[in-house]
Amino acid sequence: YYSVSWTANDVISVNGQESSDLTVDAENAKKAVFTFEEKVSAPYCSVYPASAYKAESLSEGTATVIIPAEQTYVEGNFDPTAAIMIGYSETAGKLAFEHAVAYMKIKVTTADGEAVRSVSISGNAKETMSGEFTATFADATLVNDSKDGSVVTVTSPSGFASGKDVIIAIPARNYASGVSVT
């Protein structure tokens, strides 16, 4: 549903190395050329944003990726730092990213019309919602099957109006017992 569109400040990690420069295609923001200080060899295991990649964790097509526990409210959109995407390719110069998290859209309404400062989501079966996940690049999956009861919270220091949609990035999985919104 959400296309991958690049902006001038985006930084990716490929095989553990952060990109140093980016040129976005002026005709199509879905295409970009990333530059690296050192040569990167195939297979290409990539993470966006680069800050989600845990340094030195790449091993045999898997790595540790961190889903942030706190996300920032962005009106009508999700926090780009939580929009974790991963990609895999064995072809030089070609790399396609796929969303590795799910996006939940919630309309938040308050009885008194007061502004909302935060929204939290937790798994009813205590699923891990934030922290370290294992990325399997060839399958474009993030997995953490532990039950730590962690939550993901979207915050807005100044608050947002009652009736607004909040889009929150959560682990993509089946929540057999559902989720709770606070």
PDB file of C-alpha atoms in Angstrom:
ATOM      1  CA  TYR A   1       0.000   0.000   0.000  1.00  0.00           C
ATOM      2  CA  TYR A   2       2.804   2.425   0.866  1.00  0.00           C
ATOM      3  CA  SER A   3       5.299   2.797  -1.961  1.00  0.00           C
ATOM      4  CA  VAL A   4       8.972   3.161  -1.186  1.00  0.00           C
ATOM      5  CA  SER A   5       9.866   6.742  -2.116  1.00  0.00           C
ATOM      6  CA  TRP A   6      13.301   8.164  -1.368  1.00  0.00           C
ATOM      7  CA  THR A   7      14.235  11.612  -0.064  1.00  0.00           C
ATOM      8  CA  ALA A   8      17.586  13.394  -0.059  1.00  0.00           C
ATOM      9  CA  ASN A   9      18.396  12.595   3.602  1.00  0.00           C
ATOM     10  CA  ASP A  10      17.810   8.835   3.474  1.00  0.00           C
ATOM     11  CA  VAL A  11      20.649   6.550   4.548  1.00  0.00           C
ATOM     12  CA  ILE A  12      20.683   2.779   4.048  1.00  0.00           C
ATOM     13  CA  SER A  13      22.964   0.042   5.318  1.00  0.00           C
ATOM     14  CA  VAL A  14      24.192  -2.572   2.861  1.00  0.00           C
ATOM     15  CA  ASN A  15      26.224  -5.451   4.265  1.00  0.00           C
ATOM     16  CA  GLY A  16      26.751  -3.338   7.388  1.00  0.00           C
ATOM     17  CA  GLN A  17      28.103  -0.284   5.557  1.00  0.00           C
ATOM     18  CA  GLU A  18      26.162   2.996   5.630  1.00  0.00           C
ATOM     19  CA  SER A  19      25.557   4.871   2.397  1.00  0.00           C
ATOM     20  CA  SER A  20      27.407   8.174   2.110  1.00  0.00           C
ATOM     21  CA  ASP A  21      25.512   9.894  -0.680  1.00  0.00           C
ATOM     22  CA  LEU A  22      22.193   9.580  -2.435  1.00  0.00           C
ATOM     23  CA  THR A  23      20.794  10.738  -5.753  1.00  0.00           C
ATOM     24  CA  VAL A  24      17.007  10.454  -6.085  1.00  0.00           C
ATOM     25  CA  ASP A  25      15.624  10.056  -9.611  1.00  0.00           C
ATOM     26  CA  ALA A  26      13.929  13.403 -10.392  1.00  0.00           C
ATOM     27  CA  GLU A  27      11.297  11.670 -12.537  1.00  0.00           C
ATOM     28  CA  ASN A  28      10.532   8.818 -10.123  1.00  0.00           C
ATOM     29  CA  ALA A  29      11.246   9.052  -6.366  1.00  0.00           C
ATOM     30  CA  LYS A  30      10.915   5.254  -6.170  1.00  0.00           C
ATOM     31  CA  LYS A  31      14.371   5.012  -7.775  1.00  0.00           C
ATOM     32  CA  ALA A  32      17.621   6.200  -6.222  1.00  0.00           C
ATOM     33  CA  VAL A  33      21.363   5.663  -6.478  1.00  0.00           C
ATOM     34  CA  PHE A  34      23.184   5.187  -3.182  1.00  0.00           C
ATOM     35  CA  THR A  35      26.954   5.679  -2.939  1.00  0.00           C
ATOM     36  CA  PHE A  36      29.313   3.937  -0.505  1.00  0.00           C
ATOM     37  CA  GLU A  37      32.823   4.857   0.633  1.00  0.00           C
ATOM     38  CA  GLU A  38      34.045   1.287   0.160  1.00  0.00           C
ATOM     39  CA  LYS A  39      33.156  -1.406  -2.355  1.00  0.00           C
ATOM     40  CA  VAL A  40      30.152  -3.508  -1.354  1.00  0.00           C
ATOM     41  CA  SER A  41      30.061  -7.072  -2.707  1.00  0.00           C
ATOM     42  CA  ALA A  42      27.158  -9.419  -3.423  1.00  0.00           C
ATOM     43  CA  PRO A  43      25.020 -10.747  -1.921  1.00  0.00           C
ATOM     44  CA  TYR A  44      23.560  -7.407  -0.844  1.00  0.00           C
ATOM     45  CA  CYS A  45      21.728  -7.419   2.498  1.00  0.00           C
ATOM     46  CA  SER A  46      20.179  -4.016   3.111  1.00  0.00           C
ATOM     47  CA  VAL A  47      18.322  -2.175   5.866  1.00  0.00           C
ATOM     48  CA  TYR A  48      16.492   1.153   5.884  1.00  0.00           C
ATOM     49  CA  PRO A  49      16.890   3.258   7.869  1.00  0.00           C
ATOM     50  CA  ALA A  50      20.555   2.523   8.506  1.00  0.00           C
ATOM     51  CA  SER A  51      20.001   3.388  12.184  1.00  0.00           C
ATOM     52  CA  ALA A  52      17.814   0.257  12.543  1.00  0.00           C
ATOM     53  CA  TYR A  53      20.757  -2.058  11.712  1.00  0.00           C
ATOM     54  CA  LYS A  54      22.694  -3.362  14.732  1.00  0.00           C
ATOM     55  CA  ALA A  55      26.396  -2.994  13.941  1.00  0.00           C
ATOM     56  CA  GLU A  56      28.448  -6.127  13.306  1.00  0.00           C
ATOM     57  CA  SER A  57      25.369  -8.401  13.372  1.00  0.00           C
ATOM     58  CA  LEU A  58      25.352  -9.567   9.729  1.00  0.00           C
ATOM     59  CA  SER A  59      25.937 -13.310   9.424  1.00  0.00           C
ATOM     60  CA  GLU A  60      24.953 -15.699   6.629  1.00  0.00           C
ATOM     61  CA  GLY A  61      22.054 -13.630   5.267  1.00  0.00           C
ATOM     62  CA  THR A  62      20.636 -12.564   8.634  1.00  0.00           C
ATOM     63  CA  ALA A  63      21.232  -9.591  10.919  1.00  0.00           C
ATOM     64  CA  THR A  64      19.775  -7.894  13.963  1.00  0.00           C
ATOM     65  CA  VAL A  65      17.375  -5.028  13.262  1.00  0.00           C
ATOM     66  CA  ILE A  66      15.876  -2.815  15.951  1.00  0.00           C
ATOM     67  CA  ILE A  67      12.234  -1.711  15.959  1.00  0.00           C
ATOM     68  CA  PRO A  68      12.084   1.473  18.046  1.00  0.00           C
ATOM     69  CA  ALA A  69       9.849   1.444  21.133  1.00  0.00           C
ATOM     70  CA  GLU A  70       9.066   5.123  20.640  1.00  0.00           C
ATOM     71  CA  GLN A  71       7.931   6.655  17.363  1.00  0.00           C
ATOM     72  CA  THR A  72       7.145  10.273  16.547  1.00  0.00           C
ATOM     73  CA  TYR A  73       3.668  11.287  15.394  1.00  0.00           C
ATOM     74  CA  VAL A  74       3.599  12.416  11.750  1.00  0.00           C
ATOM     75  CA  GLU A  75       0.221  13.716  10.587  1.00  0.00           C
ATOM     76  CA  GLY A  76      -1.242  11.466   7.894  1.00  0.00           C
ATOM     77  CA  ASN A  77       1.845   9.269   7.772  1.00  0.00           C
ATOM     78  CA  PHE A  78       4.176   7.046   9.784  1.00  0.00           C
ATOM     79  CA  ASP A  79       7.471   7.958  11.451  1.00  0.00           C
ATOM     80  CA  PRO A  80      10.130   7.336   8.761  1.00  0.00           C
ATOM     81  CA  THR A  81      12.642   6.154  11.390  1.00  0.00           C
ATOM     82  CA  ALA A  82      10.253   3.296  12.242  1.00  0.00           C
ATOM     83  CA  ALA A  83       9.478   2.395   8.618  1.00  0.00           C
ATOM     84  CA  ILE A  84      11.909  -0.498   8.538  1.00  0.00           C
ATOM     85  CA  MET A  85      12.518  -1.953   5.117  1.00  0.00           C
ATOM     86  CA  ILE A  86      14.908  -4.695   4.105  1.00  0.00           C
ATOM     87  CA  GLY A  87      16.211  -5.804   0.771  1.00  0.00           C
ATOM     88  CA  TYR A  88      18.259  -8.595  -0.733  1.00  0.00           C
ATOM     89  CA  SER A  89      19.934  -9.006  -4.094  1.00  0.00           C
ATOM     90  CA  GLU A  90      22.701 -10.970  -5.737  1.00  0.00           C
ATOM     91  CA  THR A  91      22.727  -8.651  -8.763  1.00  0.00           C
ATOM     92  CA  ALA A  92      25.155  -5.707  -8.860  1.00  0.00           C
ATOM     93  CA  GLY A  93      23.425  -2.322  -8.996  1.00  0.00           C
ATOM     94  CA  LYS A  94      19.944  -3.723  -8.347  1.00  0.00           C
ATOM     95  CA  LEU A  95      18.329  -3.718  -4.935  1.00  0.00           C
ATOM     96  CA  ALA A  96      14.610  -3.603  -4.122  1.00  0.00           C
ATOM     97  CA  PHE A  97      13.361  -2.816  -0.630  1.00  0.00           C
ATOM     98  CA  GLU A  98      10.261  -4.283   0.990  1.00  0.00           C
ATOM     99  CA  HIS A  99       8.463  -3.102   4.110  1.00  0.00           C
ATOM    100  CA  ALA A 100       9.418  -5.373   7.002  1.00  0.00           C
ATOM    101  CA  VAL A 101       6.865  -3.989   9.460  1.00  0.00           C
ATOM    102  CA  ALA A 102       3.100  -3.586   9.348  1.00  0.00           C
ATOM    103  CA  TYR A 103       1.403  -0.205   9.624  1.00  0.00           C
ATOM    104  CA  MET A 104      -1.636   0.086  11.855  1.00  0.00           C
ATOM    105  CA  LYS A 105      -3.899   3.094  11.337  1.00  0.00           C
ATOM    106  CA  ILE A 106      -5.964   4.136  14.341  1.00  0.00           C
ATOM    107  CA  LYS A 107      -8.435   7.008  14.570  1.00  0.00           C
ATOM    108  CA  VAL A 108      -8.044   8.469  18.049  1.00  0.00           C
ATOM    109  CA  THR A 109     -11.053  10.310  19.479  1.00  0.00           C
ATOM    110  CA  THR A 110     -11.296  11.649  22.990  1.00  0.00           C
ATOM    111  CA  ALA A 111     -14.583  12.160  24.836  1.00  0.00           C
ATOM    112  CA  ASP A 112     -13.601  15.668  25.924  1.00  0.00           C
ATOM    113  CA  GLY A 113     -11.940  16.712  22.646  1.00  0.00           C
ATOM    114  CA  GLU A 114      -8.568  17.146  24.360  1.00  0.00           C
ATOM    115  CA  ALA A 115      -5.361  16.707  22.361  1.00  0.00           C
ATOM    116  CA  VAL A 116      -3.661  13.316  22.475  1.00  0.00           C
ATOM    117  CA  ARG A 117       0.028  13.151  23.408  1.00  0.00           C
ATOM    118  CA  SER A 118       0.685   9.410  22.975  1.00  0.00           C
ATOM    119  CA  VAL A 119      -0.798   6.146  21.720  1.00  0.00           C
ATOM    120  CA  SER A 120       0.638   2.739  22.676  1.00  0.00           C
ATOM    121  CA  ILE A 121       0.072  -0.701  21.184  1.00  0.00           C
ATOM    122  CA  SER A 122       0.798  -3.973  22.943  1.00  0.00           C
ATOM    123  CA  GLY A 123       0.239  -7.575  21.946  1.00  0.00           C
ATOM    124  CA  ASN A 124      -2.385  -9.285  24.108  1.00  0.00           C
ATOM    125  CA  ALA A 125      -0.244 -12.441  24.239  1.00  0.00           C
ATOM    126  CA  LYS A 126       2.771 -10.359  25.413  1.00  0.00           C
ATOM    127  CA  GLU A 127       4.444 -10.499  21.957  1.00  0.00           C
ATOM    128  CA  THR A 128       7.650  -8.519  21.527  1.00  0.00           C
ATOM    129  CA  MET A 129       6.632  -5.259  19.861  1.00  0.00           C
ATOM    130  CA  SER A 130       9.951  -3.386  19.943  1.00  0.00           C
ATOM    131  CA  GLY A 131      13.646  -4.091  20.348  1.00  0.00           C
ATOM    132  CA  GLU A 132      15.847  -6.587  18.545  1.00  0.00           C
ATOM    133  CA  PHE A 133      14.491  -8.730  15.700  1.00  0.00           C
ATOM    134  CA  THR A 134      16.272 -11.140  13.357  1.00  0.00           C
ATOM    135  CA  ALA A 135      16.078 -10.030   9.738  1.00  0.00           C
ATOM    136  CA  THR A 136      16.267 -12.790   7.141  1.00  0.00           C
ATOM    137  CA  PHE A 137      17.075 -10.820   4.011  1.00  0.00           C
ATOM    138  CA  ALA A 138      16.218 -13.345   1.287  1.00  0.00           C
ATOM    139  CA  ASP A 139      12.716 -13.763   2.810  1.00  0.00           C
ATOM    140  CA  ALA A 140      12.274 -10.070   3.772  1.00  0.00           C
ATOM    141  CA  THR A 141      11.149 -11.026   7.285  1.00  0.00           C
ATOM    142  CA  LEU A 142      11.733  -9.753  10.820  1.00  0.00           C
ATOM    143  CA  VAL A 143      11.209 -12.280  13.623  1.00  0.00           C
ATOM    144  CA  ASN A 144      11.317 -12.187  17.408  1.00  0.00           C
ATOM    145  CA  ASP A 145       9.147 -14.890  18.960  1.00  0.00           C
ATOM    146  CA  SER A 146       9.867 -13.995  22.587  1.00  0.00           C
ATOM    147  CA  LYS A 147       7.085 -12.816  24.879  1.00  0.00           C
ATOM    148  CA  ASP A 148       8.537  -9.766  26.635  1.00  0.00           C
ATOM    149  CA  GLY A 149       5.363  -7.667  26.748  1.00  0.00           C
ATOM    150  CA  SER A 150       7.092  -4.658  25.175  1.00  0.00           C
ATOM    151  CA  VAL A 151       5.020  -1.903  23.563  1.00  0.00           C
ATOM    152  CA  VAL A 152       5.328   0.577  20.720  1.00  0.00           C
ATOM    153  CA  THR A 153       4.326   4.167  21.488  1.00  0.00           C
ATOM    154  CA  VAL A 154       3.712   7.059  19.111  1.00  0.00           C
ATOM    155  CA  THR A 155       4.257  10.400  20.842  1.00  0.00           C
ATOM    156  CA  SER A 156       3.525  14.008  20.016  1.00  0.00           C
ATOM    157  CA  PRO A 157       4.982  16.457  22.566  1.00  0.00           C
ATOM    158  CA  SER A 158       2.504  19.174  21.551  1.00  0.00           C
ATOM    159  CA  GLY A 159      -0.333  16.689  21.060  1.00  0.00           C
ATOM    160  CA  PHE A 160      -2.576  16.112  18.065  1.00  0.00           C
ATOM    161  CA  ALA A 161      -6.281  16.835  17.742  1.00  0.00           C
ATOM    162  CA  SER A 162      -8.964  14.338  18.665  1.00  0.00           C
ATOM    163  CA  GLY A 163     -10.295  12.582  15.570  1.00  0.00           C
ATOM    164  CA  LYS A 164      -6.911  12.376  13.817  1.00  0.00           C
ATOM    165  CA  ASP A 165      -5.475   9.161  12.418  1.00  0.00           C
ATOM    166  CA  VAL A 166      -2.297   7.759  13.928  1.00  0.00           C
ATOM    167  CA  ILE A 167      -0.176   5.399  11.850  1.00  0.00           C
ATOM    168  CA  ILE A 168       2.123   3.197  13.891  1.00  0.00           C
ATOM    169  CA  ALA A 169       4.743   0.688  12.696  1.00  0.00           C
ATOM    170  CA  ILE A 170       4.482  -2.672  14.451  1.00  0.00           C
ATOM    171  CA  PRO A 171       5.979  -6.118  13.832  1.00  0.00           C
ATOM    172  CA  ALA A 172       4.238  -7.834  10.925  1.00  0.00           C
ATOM    173  CA  ARG A 173       2.803 -11.040  12.363  1.00  0.00           C
ATOM    174  CA  ASN A 174      -0.413 -12.770  13.302  1.00  0.00           C
ATOM    175  CA  TYR A 175      -1.611 -11.526  16.713  1.00  0.00           C
ATOM    176  CA  ALA A 176      -3.723 -14.551  17.702  1.00  0.00           C
ATOM    177  CA  SER A 177      -5.046 -12.801  20.833  1.00  0.00           C
ATOM    178  CA  GLY A 178      -5.187  -9.368  19.189  1.00  0.00           C
ATOM    179  CA  VAL A 179      -3.613  -6.111  20.308  1.00  0.00           C
ATOM    180  CA  SER A 180      -4.534  -3.445  22.849  1.00  0.00           C
ATOM    181  CA  VAL A 181      -4.416   0.286  22.187  1.00  0.00           C
ATOM    182  CA  THR A 182      -3.859   2.697  25.073  1.00  0.00           C
TER     183      THR A 182
END
